């Protein structure tokens, strides 16, 4: 990992950015102490719901949640909440 002073980074930003685009990481320092790191940008991946649906279809699962009760998210009754744990 390359280390450069903040002044050198300011003077050669274009060169450093090309190196970072090439996959290199560069630490920028002030008075010899790291301030920040220049790293290649990585696009964040997300959850691909369509791929998940295709996978479930491929293993024969047509409905992953076949039944969810209408009162699923209703508050629990007080007598249930006050009952001691087994």
JSON list of N, CA and C in Angstrom, two decimals:
[
{"chain": "A", "resi": 1, "resn": "UNK", "atom": "N", "xyz": [0.85, -1.17, 0.00]},
{"chain": "A", "resi": 1, "resn": "UNK", "atom": "CA", "xyz": [0.00, 0.00, 0.00]},
{"chain": "A", "resi": 1, "resn": "UNK", "atom": "C", "xyz": [0.90, 1.24, 0.00]},
{"chain": "A", "resi": 2, "resn": "UNK", "atom": "N", "xyz": [0.61, 2.14, -0.89]},
{"chain": "A", "resi": 2, "resn": "UNK", "atom": "CA", "xyz": [1.39, 3.36, -1.04]},
{"chain": "A", "resi": 2, "resn": "UNK", "atom": "C", "xyz": [0.92, 4.42, -0.04]},
{"chain": "A", "resi": 3, "resn": "UNK", "atom": "N", "xyz": [1.85, 5.21, 0.45]},
{"chain": "A", "resi": 3, "resn": "UNK", "atom": "CA", "xyz": [1.52, 6.29, 1.37]},
{"chain": "A", "resi": 3, "resn": "UNK", "atom": "C", "xyz": [2.09, 7.59, 0.80]},
{"chain": "A", "resi": 4, "resn": "UNK", "atom": "N", "xyz": [1.28, 8.65, 0.75]},
{"chain": "A", "resi": 4, "resn": "UNK", "atom": "CA", "xyz": [1.73, 9.96, 0.25]},
{"chain": "A", "resi": 4, "resn": "UNK", "atom": "C", "xyz": [1.25, 11.05, 1.20]},
{"chain": "A", "resi": 5, "resn": "UNK", "atom": "N", "xyz": [1.99, 12.15, 1.22]},
{"chain": "A", "resi": 5, "resn": "UNK", "atom": "CA", "xyz": [1.58, 13.28, 2.06]},
{"chain": "A", "resi": 5, "resn": "UNK", "atom": "C", "xyz": [0.38, 13.98, 1.42]},
{"chain": "A", "resi": 6, "resn": "UNK", "atom": "N", "xyz": [-0.35, 14.70, 2.22]},
{"chain": "A", "resi": 6, "resn": "UNK", "atom": "CA", "xyz": [-1.55, 15.38, 1.74]},
{"chain": "A", "resi": 6, "resn": "UNK", "atom": "C", "xyz": [-1.17, 16.44, 0.69]},
{"chain": "A", "resi": 7, "resn": "UNK", "atom": "N", "xyz": [0.00, 17.07, 0.85]},
{"chain": "A", "resi": 7, "resn": "UNK", "atom": "CA", "xyz": [0.44, 18.06, -0.13]},
{"chain": "A", "resi": 7, "resn": "UNK", "atom": "C", "xyz": [0.73, 17.40, -1.47]},
{"chain": "A", "resi": 8, "resn": "UNK", "atom": "N", "xyz": [1.42, 16.24, -1.43]},
{"chain": "A", "resi": 8, "resn": "UNK", "atom": "CA", "xyz": [1.72, 15.53, -2.68]},
{"chain": "A", "resi": 8, "resn": "UNK", "atom": "C", "xyz": [0.41, 15.04, -3.33]},
{"chain": "A", "resi": 9, "resn": "UNK", "atom": "N", "xyz": [-0.53, 14.58, -2.49]},
{"chain": "A", "resi": 9, "resn": "UNK", "atom": "CA", "xyz": [-1.81, 14.12, -3.02]},
{"chain": "A", "resi": 9, "resn": "UNK", "atom": "C", "xyz": [-2.55, 15.25, -3.72]},
{"chain": "A", "resi": 10, "resn": "UNK", "atom": "N", "xyz": [-2.49, 16.44, -3.14]},
{"chain": "A", "resi": 10, "resn": "UNK", "atom": "CA", "xyz": [-3.14, 17.61, -3.74]},
{"chain": "A", "resi": 10, "resn": "UNK", "atom": "C", "xyz": [-2.50, 17.95, -5.08]},
{"chain": "A", "resi": 11, "resn": "UNK", "atom": "N", "xyz": [-1.17, 17.87, -5.13]},
{"chain": "A", "resi": 11, "resn": "UNK", "atom": "CA", "xyz": [-0.46, 18.22, -6.36]},
{"chain": "A", "resi": 11, "resn": "UNK", "atom": "C", "xyz": [-0.57, 17.17, -7.45]},
{"chain": "A", "resi": 12, "resn": "UNK", "atom": "N", "xyz": [-0.83, 15.92, -7.07]},
{"chain": "A", "resi": 12, "resn": "UNK", "atom": "CA", "xyz": [-0.85, 14.86, -8.08]},
{"chain": "A", "resi": 12, "resn": "UNK", "atom": "C", "xyz": [-2.14, 14.03, -8.01]},
{"chain": "A", "resi": 13, "resn": "UNK", "atom": "N", "xyz": [-3.26, 14.68, -7.80]},
{"chain": "A", "resi": 13, "resn": "UNK", "atom": "CA", "xyz": [-4.54, 13.99, -7.65]},
{"chain": "A", "resi": 13, "resn": "UNK", "atom": "C", "xyz": [-4.89, 13.16, -8.88]},
{"chain": "A", "resi": 14, "resn": "UNK", "atom": "N", "xyz": [-4.66, 13.69, -10.07]},
{"chain": "A", "resi": 14, "resn": "UNK", "atom": "CA", "xyz": [-5.01, 12.96, -11.29]},
{"chain": "A", "resi": 14, "resn": "UNK", "atom": "C", "xyz": [-4.22, 11.67, -11.38]},
{"chain": "A", "resi": 15, "resn": "UNK", "atom": "N", "xyz": [-2.92, 11.74, -11.14]},
{"chain": "A", "resi": 15, "resn": "UNK", "atom": "CA", "xyz": [-2.08, 10.54, -11.20]},
{"chain": "A", "resi": 15, "resn": "UNK", "atom": "C", "xyz": [-2.52, 9.51, -10.16]},
{"chain": "A", "resi": 16, "resn": "UNK", "atom": "N", "xyz": [-2.77, 9.99, -8.94]},
{"chain": "A", "resi": 16, "resn": "UNK", "atom": "CA", "xyz": [-3.19, 9.07, -7.87]},
{"chain": "A", "resi": 16, "resn": "UNK", "atom": "C", "xyz": [-4.54, 8.45, -8.18]},
{"chain": "A", "resi": 17, "resn": "UNK", "atom": "N", "xyz": [-5.47, 9.22, -8.72]},
{"chain": "A", "resi": 17, "resn": "UNK", "atom": "CA", "xyz": [-6.78, 8.67, -9.03]},
{"chain": "A", "resi": 17, "resn": "UNK", "atom": "C", "xyz": [-6.68, 7.59, -10.11]},
{"chain": "A", "resi": 18, "resn": "UNK", "atom": "N", "xyz": [-5.76, 7.76, -11.07]},
{"chain": "A", "resi": 18, "resn": "UNK", "atom": "CA", "xyz": [-5.57, 6.72, -12.09]},
{"chain": "A", "resi": 18, "resn": "UNK", "atom": "C", "xyz": [-5.04, 5.44, -11.47]},
{"chain": "A", "resi": 19, "resn": "UNK", "atom": "N", "xyz": [-4.13, 5.59, -10.50]},
{"chain": "A", "resi": 19, "resn": "UNK", "atom": "CA", "xyz": [-3.60, 4.42, -9.81]},
{"chain": "A", "resi": 19, "resn": "UNK", "atom": "C", "xyz": [-4.69, 3.71, -9.01]},
{"chain": "A", "resi": 20, "resn": "UNK", "atom": "N", "xyz": [-5.55, 4.50, -8.38]},
{"chain": "A", "resi": 20, "resn": "UNK", "atom": "CA", "xyz": [-6.66, 3.92, -7.61]},
{"chain": "A", "resi": 20, "resn": "UNK", "atom": "C", "xyz": [-7.63, 3.21, -8.56]},
{"chain": "A", "resi": 21, "resn": "UNK", "atom": "N", "xyz": [-7.90, 3.81, -9.70]},
{"chain": "A", "resi": 21, "resn": "UNK", "atom": "CA", "xyz": [-8.78, 3.16, -10.69]},
{"chain": "A", "resi": 21, "resn": "UNK", "atom": "C", "xyz": [-8.19, 1.83, -11.14]},
{"chain": "A", "resi": 22, "resn": "UNK", "atom": "N", "xyz": [-6.86, 1.73, -11.11]},
{"chain": "A", "resi": 22, "resn": "UNK", "atom": "CA", "xyz": [-6.19, 0.49, -11.48]},
{"chain": "A", "resi": 22, "resn": "UNK", "atom": "C", "xyz": [-6.20, -0.56, -10.37]},
{"chain": "A", "resi": 23, "resn": "UNK", "atom": "N", "xyz": [-6.79, -0.23, -9.23]},
{"chain": "A", "resi": 23, "resn": "UNK", "atom": "CA", "xyz": [-6.93, -1.21, -8.15]},
{"chain": "A", "resi": 23, "resn": "UNK", "atom": "C", "xyz": [-6.04, -0.97, -6.95]},
{"chain": "A", "resi": 24, "resn": "UNK", "atom": "N", "xyz": [-5.19, 0.03, -6.99]},
{"chain": "A", "resi": 24, "resn": "UNK", "atom": "CA", "xyz": [-4.27, 0.30, -5.89]},
{"chain": "A", "resi": 24, "resn": "UNK", "atom": "C", "xyz": [-4.97, 1.11, -4.79]},
{"chain": "A", "resi": 25, "resn": "UNK", "atom": "N", "xyz": [-4.58, 0.87, -3.54]},
{"chain": "A", "resi": 25, "resn": "UNK", "atom": "CA", "xyz": [-5.06, 1.67, -2.42]},
{"chain": "A", "resi": 25, "resn": "UNK", "atom": "C", "xyz": [-3.93, 2.60, -1.98]},
{"chain": "A", "resi": 26, "resn": "UNK", "atom": "N", "xyz": [-4.27, 3.84, -1.67]},
{"chain": "A", "resi": 26, "resn": "UNK", "atom": "CA", "xyz": [-3.27, 4.84, -1.31]},
{"chain": "A", "resi": 26, "resn": "UNK", "atom": "C", "xyz": [-3.68, 5.52, -0.01]},
{"chain": "A", "resi": 27, "resn": "UNK", "atom": "N", "xyz": [-2.77, 5.53, 0.97]},
{"chain": "A", "resi": 27, "resn": "UNK", "atom": "CA", "xyz": [-3.01, 6.20, 2.24]},
{"chain": "A", "resi": 27, "resn": "UNK", "atom": "C", "xyz": [-2.44, 7.61, 2.15]},
{"chain": "A", "resi": 28, "resn": "UNK", "atom": "N", "xyz": [-3.26, 8.59, 2.50]},
{"chain": "A", "resi": 28, "resn": "UNK", "atom": "CA", "xyz": [-2.83, 9.99, 2.49]},
{"chain": "A", "resi": 28, "resn": "UNK", "atom": "C", "xyz": [-2.55, 10.38, 3.94]},
{"chain": "A", "resi": 29, "resn": "UNK", "atom": "N", "xyz": [-1.38, 10.98, 4.15]},
{"chain": "A", "resi": 29, "resn": "UNK", "atom": "CA", "xyz": [-0.95, 11.30, 5.51]},
{"chain": "A", "resi": 29, "resn": "UNK", "atom": "C", "xyz": [-0.77, 12.81, 5.71]},
{"chain": "A", "resi": 30, "resn": "UNK", "atom": "N", "xyz": [-0.84, 13.22, 6.97]},
{"chain": "A", "resi": 30, "resn": "UNK", "atom": "CA", "xyz": [-0.51, 14.60, 7.37]},
{"chain": "A", "resi": 30, "resn": "UNK", "atom": "C", "xyz": [0.47, 14.47, 8.53]},
{"chain": "A", "resi": 31, "resn": "UNK", "atom": "N", "xyz": [1.65, 15.04, 8.38]},
{"chain": "A", "resi": 31, "resn": "UNK", "atom": "CA", "xyz": [2.71, 14.95, 9.39]},
{"chain": "A", "resi": 31, "resn": "UNK", "atom": "C", "xyz": [3.03, 13.49, 9.72]},
{"chain": "A", "resi": 32, "resn": "UNK", "atom": "N", "xyz": [2.98, 12.63, 8.70]},
{"chain": "A", "resi": 32, "resn": "UNK", "atom": "CA", "xyz": [3.32, 11.22, 8.88]},
{"chain": "A", "resi": 32, "resn": "UNK", "atom": "C", "xyz": [2.23, 10.34, 9.45]},
{"chain": "A", "resi": 33, "resn": "UNK", "atom": "N", "xyz": [1.08, 10.93, 9.79]},
{"chain": "A", "resi": 33, "resn": "UNK", "atom": "CA", "xyz": [-0.03, 10.14, 10.35]},
{"chain": "A", "resi": 33, "resn": "UNK", "atom": "C", "xyz": [-1.13, 9.98, 9.31]},
{"chain": "A", "resi": 34, "resn": "UNK", "atom": "N", "xyz": [-1.69, 8.78, 9.18]},
{"chain": "A", "resi": 34, "resn": "UNK", "atom": "CA", "xyz": [-2.75, 8.55, 8.19]},
{"chain": "A", "resi": 34, "resn": "UNK", "atom": "C", "xyz": [-3.96, 9.45, 8.43]},
{"chain": "A", "resi": 35, "resn": "UNK", "atom": "N", "xyz": [-4.47, 10.04, 7.35]},
{"chain": "A", "resi": 35, "resn": "UNK", "atom": "CA", "xyz": [-5.66, 10.89, 7.43]},
{"chain": "A", "resi": 35, "resn": "UNK", "atom": "C", "xyz": [-6.83, 10.19, 6.74]},
{"chain": "A", "resi": 36, "resn": "UNK", "atom": "N", "xyz": [-6.60, 9.70, 5.54]},
{"chain": "A", "resi": 36, "resn": "UNK", "atom": "CA", "xyz": [-7.64, 8.95, 4.84]},
{"chain": "A", "resi": 36, "resn": "UNK", "atom": "C", "xyz": [-6.99, 8.03, 3.83]},
{"chain": "A", "resi": 37, "resn": "UNK", "atom": "N", "xyz": [-7.81, 7.14, 3.29]},
{"chain": "A", "resi": 37, "resn": "UNK", "atom": "CA", "xyz": [-7.33, 6.16, 2.32]},
{"chain": "A", "resi": 37, "resn": "UNK", "atom": "C", "xyz": [-8.12, 6.31, 1.03]},
{"chain": "A", "resi": 38, "resn": "UNK", "atom": "N", "xyz": [-7.42, 6.32, -0.07]},
{"chain": "A", "resi": 38, "resn": "UNK", "atom": "CA", "xyz": [-8.07, 6.33, -1.38]},
{"chain": "A", "resi": 38, "resn": "UNK", "atom": "C", "xyz": [-8.15, 4.87, -1.84]},
{"chain": "A", "resi": 39, "resn": "UNK", "atom": "N", "xyz": [-9.36, 4.40, -2.05]},
{"chain": "A", "resi": 39, "resn": "UNK", "atom": "CA", "xyz": [-9.56, 3.00, -2.45]},
{"chain": "A", "resi": 39, "resn": "UNK", "atom": "C", "xyz": [-10.46, 2.96, -3.68]},
{"chain": "A", "resi": 40, "resn": "UNK", "atom": "N", "xyz": [-10.35, 1.89, -4.48]},
{"chain": "A", "resi": 40, "resn": "UNK", "atom": "CA", "xyz": [-11.23, 1.77, -5.64]},
{"chain": "A", "resi": 40, "resn": "UNK", "atom": "C", "xyz": [-12.69, 1.70, -5.22]},
{"chain": "A", "resi": 41, "resn": "UNK", "atom": "N", "xyz": [-13.55, 2.32, -5.99]},
{"chain": "A", "resi": 41, "resn": "UNK", "atom": "CA", "xyz": [-14.99, 2.34, -5.70]},
{"chain": "A", "resi": 41, "resn": "UNK", "atom": "C", "xyz": [-15.57, 0.96, -6.00]},
{"chain": "A", "resi": 42, "resn": "UNK", "atom": "N", "xyz": [-16.38, 0.46, -5.08]},
{"chain": "A", "resi": 42, "resn": "UNK", "atom": "CA", "xyz": [-17.06, -0.82, -5.29]},
{"chain": "A", "resi": 42, "resn": "UNK", "atom": "C", "xyz": [-18.56, -0.57, -5.21]},
{"chain": "A", "resi": 43, "resn": "UNK", "atom": "N", "xyz": [-19.24, -0.90, -6.27]},
{"chain": "A", "resi": 43, "resn": "UNK", "atom": "CA", "xyz": [-20.69, -0.74, -6.28]},
{"chain": "A", "resi": 43, "resn": "UNK", "atom": "C", "xyz": [-21.29, -1.74, -5.31]},
{"chain": "A", "resi": 44, "resn": "UNK", "atom": "N", "xyz": [-22.17, -1.24, -4.48]},
{"chain": "A", "resi": 44, "resn": "UNK", "atom": "CA", "xyz": [-22.81, -2.10, -3.50]},
{"chain": "A", "resi": 44, "resn": "UNK", "atom": "C", "xyz": [-23.82, -3.01, -4.18]},
{"chain": "A", "resi": 45, "resn": "UNK", "atom": "N", "xyz": [-23.78, -4.25, -3.81]},
{"chain": "A", "resi": 45, "resn": "UNK", "atom": "CA", "xyz": [-24.76, -5.21, -4.32]},
{"chain": "A", "resi": 45, "resn": "UNK", "atom": "C", "xyz": [-25.97, -5.19, -3.42]},
{"chain": "A", "resi": 46, "resn": "UNK", "atom": "N", "xyz": [-27.10, -5.50, -3.97]},
{"chain": "A", "resi": 46, "resn": "UNK", "atom": "CA", "xyz": [-28.32, -5.53, -3.18]},
{"chain": "A", "resi": 46, "resn": "UNK", "atom": "C", "xyz": [-28.93, -6.92, -3.23]},
{"chain": "A", "resi": 47, "resn": "UNK", "atom": "N", "xyz": [-30.04, -7.04, -2.64]},
{"chain": "A", "resi": 47, "resn": "UNK", "atom": "CA", "xyz": [-30.77, -8.29, -2.62]},
{"chain": "A", "resi": 47, "resn": "UNK", "atom": "C", "xyz": [-31.56, -8.42, -3.91]},
{"chain": "A", "resi": 48, "resn": "UNK", "atom": "N", "xyz": [-31.30, -9.46, -4.66]},
{"chain": "A", "resi": 48, "resn": "UNK", "atom": "CA", "xyz": [-31.98, -9.68, -5.93]},
{"chain": "A", "resi": 48, "resn": "UNK", "atom": "C", "xyz": [-33.18, -10.59, -5.68]},
{"chain": "A", "resi": 49, "resn": "UNK", "atom": "N", "xyz": [-34.33, -9.96, -5.46]},
{"chain": "A", "resi": 49, "resn": "UNK", "atom": "CA", "xyz": [-35.54, -10.72, -5.13]},
{"chain": "A", "resi": 49, "resn": "UNK", "atom": "C", "xyz": [-35.96, -11.64, -6.27]},
{"chain": "A", "resi": 50, "resn": "UNK", "atom": "N", "xyz": [-35.78, -11.20, -7.49]},
{"chain": "A", "resi": 50, "resn": "UNK", "atom": "CA", "xyz": [-36.18, -12.03, -8.64]},
{"chain": "A", "resi": 50, "resn": "UNK", "atom": "C", "xyz": [-35.32, -13.30, -8.70]},
{"chain": "A", "resi": 51, "resn": "UNK", "atom": "N", "xyz": [-34.03, -13.17, -8.42]},
{"chain": "A", "resi": 51, "resn": "UNK", "atom": "CA", "xyz": [-33.15, -14.34, -8.40]},
{"chain": "A", "resi": 51, "resn": "UNK", "atom": "C", "xyz": [-33.58, -15.30, -7.30]},
{"chain": "A", "resi": 52, "resn": "UNK", "atom": "N", "xyz": [-33.95, -14.77, -6.15]},
{"chain": "A", "resi": 52, "resn": "UNK", "atom": "CA", "xyz": [-34.44, -15.62, -5.06]},
{"chain": "A", "resi": 52, "resn": "UNK", "atom": "C", "xyz": [-35.71, -16.35, -5.44]},
{"chain": "A", "resi": 53, "resn": "UNK", "atom": "N", "xyz": [-36.61, -15.64, -6.11]},
{"chain": "A", "resi": 53, "resn": "UNK", "atom": "CA", "xyz": [-37.85, -16.26, -6.56]},
{"chain": "A", "resi": 53, "resn": "UNK", "atom": "C", "xyz": [-37.57, -17.38, -7.57]},
{"chain": "A", "resi": 54, "resn": "UNK", "atom": "N", "xyz": [-36.64, -17.12, -8.50]},
{"chain": "A", "resi": 54, "resn": "UNK", "atom": "CA", "xyz": [-36.28, -18.15, -9.49]},
{"chain": "A", "resi": 54, "resn": "UNK", "atom": "C", "xyz": [-35.67, -19.37, -8.79]},
{"chain": "A", "resi": 55, "resn": "UNK", "atom": "N", "xyz": [-34.83, -19.14, -7.77]},
{"chain": "A", "resi": 55, "resn": "UNK", "atom": "CA", "xyz": [-34.23, -20.25, -7.04]},
{"chain": "A", "resi": 55, "resn": "UNK", "atom": "C", "xyz": [-35.30, -21.09, -6.34]},
{"chain": "A", "resi": 56, "resn": "UNK", "atom": "N", "xyz": [-36.22, -20.42, -5.65]},
{"chain": "A", "resi": 56, "resn": "UNK", "atom": "CA", "xyz": [-37.28, -21.16, -4.97]},
{"chain": "A", "resi": 56, "resn": "UNK", "atom": "C", "xyz": [-38.12, -21.96, -5.95]},
{"chain": "A", "resi": 57, "resn": "UNK", "atom": "N", "xyz": [-38.40, -21.38, -7.12]},
{"chain": "A", "resi": 57, "resn": "UNK", "atom": "CA", "xyz": [-39.13, -22.12, -8.16]},
{"chain": "A", "resi": 57, "resn": "UNK", "atom": "C", "xyz": [-38.34, -23.34, -8.60]},
{"chain": "A", "resi": 58, "resn": "UNK", "atom": "N", "xyz": [-37.02, -23.21, -8.72]},
{"chain": "A", "resi": 58, "resn": "UNK", "atom": "CA", "xyz": [-36.19, -24.32, -9.21]},
{"chain": "A", "resi": 58, "resn": "UNK", "atom": "C", "xyz": [-36.15, -25.48, -8.23]},
{"chain": "A", "resi": 59, "resn": "UNK", "atom": "N", "xyz": [-36.34, -25.23, -6.93]},
{"chain": "A", "resi": 59, "resn": "UNK", "atom": "CA", "xyz": [-36.33, -26.33, -5.96]},
{"chain": "A", "resi": 59, "resn": "UNK", "atom": "C", "xyz": [-37.76, -26.75, -5.57]},
{"chain": "A", "resi": 60, "resn": "UNK", "atom": "N", "xyz": [-38.74, -26.21, -6.27]},
{"chain": "A", "resi": 60, "resn": "UNK", "atom": "CA", "xyz": [-40.12, -26.65, -6.08]},
{"chain": "A", "resi": 60, "resn": "UNK", "atom": "C", "xyz": [-40.91, -25.90, -5.03]},
{"chain": "A", "resi": 61, "resn": "UNK", "atom": "N", "xyz": [-40.42, -24.81, -4.51]},
{"chain": "A", "resi": 61, "resn": "UNK", "atom": "CA", "xyz": [-41.16, -24.02, -3.52]},
{"chain": "A", "resi": 61, "resn": "UNK", "atom": "C", "xyz": [-41.92, -22.94, -4.27]},
{"chain": "A", "resi": 62, "resn": "UNK", "atom": "N", "xyz": [-43.23, -23.07, -4.32]},
{"chain": "A", "resi": 62, "resn": "UNK", "atom": "CA", "xyz": [-44.03, -22.11, -5.06]},
{"chain": "A", "resi": 62, "resn": "UNK", "atom": "C", "xyz": [-44.40, -20.90, -4.22]},
{"chain": "A", "resi": 63, "resn": "UNK", "atom": "N", "xyz": [-44.66, -21.11, -2.93]},
{"chain": "A", "resi": 63, "resn": "UNK", "atom": "CA", "xyz": [-45.04, -20.01, -2.05]},
{"chain": "A", "resi": 63, "resn": "UNK", "atom": "C", "xyz": [-44.23, -20.12, -0.76]},
{"chain": "A", "resi": 64, "resn": "UNK", "atom": "N", "xyz": [-43.21, -19.30, -0.57]},
{"chain": "A", "resi": 64, "resn": "UNK", "atom": "CA", "xyz": [-42.36, -19.45, 0.61]},
{"chain": "A", "resi": 64, "resn": "UNK", "atom": "C", "xyz": [-43.09, -19.14, 1.92]},
{"chain": "A", "resi": 65, "resn": "UNK", "atom": "N", "xyz": [-44.15, -18.37, 1.87]},
{"chain": "A", "resi": 65, "resn": "UNK", "atom": "CA", "xyz": [-44.94, -18.05, 3.06]},
{"chain": "A", "resi": 65, "resn": "UNK", "atom": "C", "xyz": [-46.40, -18.44, 2.77]},
{"chain": "A", "resi": 66, "resn": "UNK", "atom": "N", "xyz": [-46.71, -19.74, 2.88]},
{"chain": "A", "resi": 66, "resn": "UNK", "atom": "CA", "xyz": [-48.04, -20.18, 2.47]},
{"chain": "A", "resi": 66, "resn": "UNK", "atom": "C", "xyz": [-49.18, -19.61, 3.31]},
{"chain": "A", "resi": 67, "resn": "UNK", "atom": "N", "xyz": [-48.93, -19.29, 4.58]},
{"chain": "A", "resi": 67, "resn": "UNK", "atom": "CA", "xyz": [-50.00, -18.75, 5.41]},
{"chain": "A", "resi": 67, "resn": "UNK", "atom": "C", "xyz": [-49.42, -17.82, 6.46]},
{"chain": "A", "resi": 68, "resn": "UNK", "atom": "N", "xyz": [-49.92, -16.62, 6.53]},
{"chain": "A", "resi": 68, "resn": "UNK", "atom": "CA", "xyz": [-49.60, -15.68, 7.60]},
{"chain": "A", "resi": 68, "resn": "UNK", "atom": "C", "xyz": [-50.93, -15.21, 8.17]},
{"chain": "A", "resi": 69, "resn": "UNK", "atom": "N", "xyz": [-51.11, -15.44, 9.45]},
{"chain": "A", "resi": 69, "resn": "UNK", "atom": "CA", "xyz": [-52.38, -15.10, 10.10]},
{"chain": "A", "resi": 69, "resn": "UNK", "atom": "C", "xyz": [-52.64, -13.60, 10.02]},
{"chain": "A", "resi": 70, "resn": "UNK", "atom": "N", "xyz": [-53.93, -13.24, 9.95]},
{"chain": "A", "resi": 70, "resn": "UNK", "atom": "CA", "xyz": [-54.31, -11.83, 9.88]},
{"chain": "A", "resi": 70, "resn": "UNK", "atom": "C", "xyz": [-53.86, -11.05, 11.11]},
{"chain": "A", "resi": 71, "resn": "UNK", "atom": "N", "xyz": [-53.81, -11.73, 12.27]},
{"chain": "A", "resi": 71, "resn": "UNK", "atom": "CA", "xyz": [-53.43, -11.05, 13.51]},
{"chain": "A", "resi": 71, "resn": "UNK", "atom": "C", "xyz": [-51.94, -11.24, 13.84]},
{"chain": "A", "resi": 72, "resn": "UNK", "atom": "N", "xyz": [-51.14, -11.56, 12.85]},
{"chain": "A", "resi": 72, "resn": "UNK", "atom": "CA", "xyz": [-49.72, -11.85, 13.06]},
{"chain": "A", "resi": 72, "resn": "UNK", "atom": "C", "xyz": [-49.01, -10.76, 13.85]},
{"chain": "A", "resi": 73, "resn": "UNK", "atom": "N", "xyz": [-49.26, -9.51, 13.52]},
{"chain": "A", "resi": 73, "resn": "UNK", "atom": "CA", "xyz": [-48.53, -8.42, 14.18]},
{"chain": "A", "resi": 73, "resn": "UNK", "atom": "C", "xyz": [-49.35, -7.69, 15.24]},
{"chain": "A", "resi": 74, "resn": "UNK", "atom": "N", "xyz": [-50.46, -8.29, 15.68]},
{"chain": "A", "resi": 74, "resn": "UNK", "atom": "CA", "xyz": [-51.23, -7.71, 16.78]},
{"chain": "A", "resi": 74, "resn": "UNK", "atom": "C", "xyz": [-50.46, -7.86, 18.09]},
{"chain": "A", "resi": 75, "resn": "UNK", "atom": "N", "xyz": [-50.68, -6.97, 19.05]},
{"chain": "A", "resi": 75, "resn": "UNK", "atom": "CA", "xyz": [-50.01, -7.11, 20.35]},
{"chain": "A", "resi": 75, "resn": "UNK", "atom": "C", "xyz": [-50.41, -8.41, 21.04]},
{"chain": "A", "resi": 76, "resn": "UNK", "atom": "N", "xyz": [-49.49, -8.98, 21.80]},
{"chain": "A", "resi": 76, "resn": "UNK", "atom": "CA", "xyz": [-49.78, -10.22, 22.54]},
{"chain": "A", "resi": 76, "resn": "UNK", "atom": "C", "xyz": [-50.67, -9.90, 23.73]},
{"chain": "A", "resi": 77, "resn": "UNK", "atom": "N", "xyz": [-51.51, -10.86, 24.13]},
{"chain": "A", "resi": 77, "resn": "UNK", "atom": "CA", "xyz": [-52.37, -10.63, 25.30]},
{"chain": "A", "resi": 77, "resn": "UNK", "atom": "C", "xyz": [-51.53, -10.48, 26.57]},
{"chain": "A", "resi": 78, "resn": "UNK", "atom": "N", "xyz": [-52.06, -9.67, 27.50]},
{"chain": "A", "resi": 78, "resn": "UNK", "atom": "CA", "xyz": [-51.32, -9.36, 28.71]},
{"chain": "A", "resi": 78, "resn": "UNK", "atom": "C", "xyz": [-51.05, -10.60, 29.55]},
{"chain": "A", "resi": 79, "resn": "UNK", "atom": "N", "xyz": [-52.01, -11.55, 29.63]},
{"chain": "A", "resi": 79, "resn": "UNK", "atom": "CA", "xyz": [-51.79, -12.75, 30.45]},
{"chain": "A", "resi": 79, "resn": "UNK", "atom": "C", "xyz": [-50.65, -13.60, 29.88]},
{"chain": "A", "resi": 80, "resn": "UNK", "atom": "N", "xyz": [-50.46, -13.58, 28.57]},
{"chain": "A", "resi": 80, "resn": "UNK", "atom": "CA", "xyz": [-49.34, -14.28, 27.97]},
{"chain": "A", "resi": 80, "resn": "UNK", "atom": "C", "xyz": [-48.00, -13.62, 28.34]},
{"chain": "A", "resi": 81, "resn": "UNK", "atom": "N", "xyz": [-48.00, -12.29, 28.33]},
{"chain": "A", "resi": 81, "resn": "UNK", "atom": "CA", "xyz": [-46.77, -11.56, 28.63]},
{"chain": "A", "resi": 81, "resn": "UNK", "atom": "C", "xyz": [-46.37, -11.67, 30.10]},
{"chain": "A", "resi": 82, "resn": "UNK", "atom": "N", "xyz": [-47.35, -11.84, 31.01]},
{"chain": "A", "resi": 82, "resn": "UNK", "atom": "CA", "xyz": [-47.05, -11.90, 32.43]},
{"chain": "A", "resi": 82, "resn": "UNK", "atom": "C", "xyz": [-46.76, -13.31, 32.90]},
{"chain": "A", "resi": 83, "resn": "UNK", "atom": "N", "xyz": [-46.99, -14.30, 32.06]},
{"chain": "A", "resi": 83, "resn": "UNK", "atom": "CA", "xyz": [-46.76, -15.70, 32.43]},
{"chain": "A", "resi": 83, "resn": "UNK", "atom": "C", "xyz": [-45.26, -15.93, 32.59]},
{"chain": "A", "resi": 84, "resn": "UNK", "atom": "N", "xyz": [-44.82, -16.62, 33.68]},
{"chain": "A", "resi": 84, "resn": "UNK", "atom": "CA", "xyz": [-43.39, -16.87, 33.87]},
{"chain": "A", "resi": 84, "resn": "UNK", "atom": "C", "xyz": [-42.86, -17.83, 32.80]},
{"chain": "A", "resi": 85, "resn": "UNK", "atom": "N", "xyz": [-41.59, -17.68, 32.50]},
{"chain": "A", "resi": 85, "resn": "UNK", "atom": "CA", "xyz": [-40.96, -18.57, 31.52]},
{"chain": "A", "resi": 85, "resn": "UNK", "atom": "C", "xyz": [-40.83, -19.97, 32.09]},
{"chain": "A", "resi": 86, "resn": "UNK", "atom": "N", "xyz": [-40.91, -21.00, 31.25]},
{"chain": "A", "resi": 86, "resn": "UNK", "atom": "CA", "xyz": [-40.80, -22.38, 31.76]},
{"chain": "A", "resi": 86, "resn": "UNK", "atom": "C", "xyz": [-39.39, -22.68, 32.25]}
]
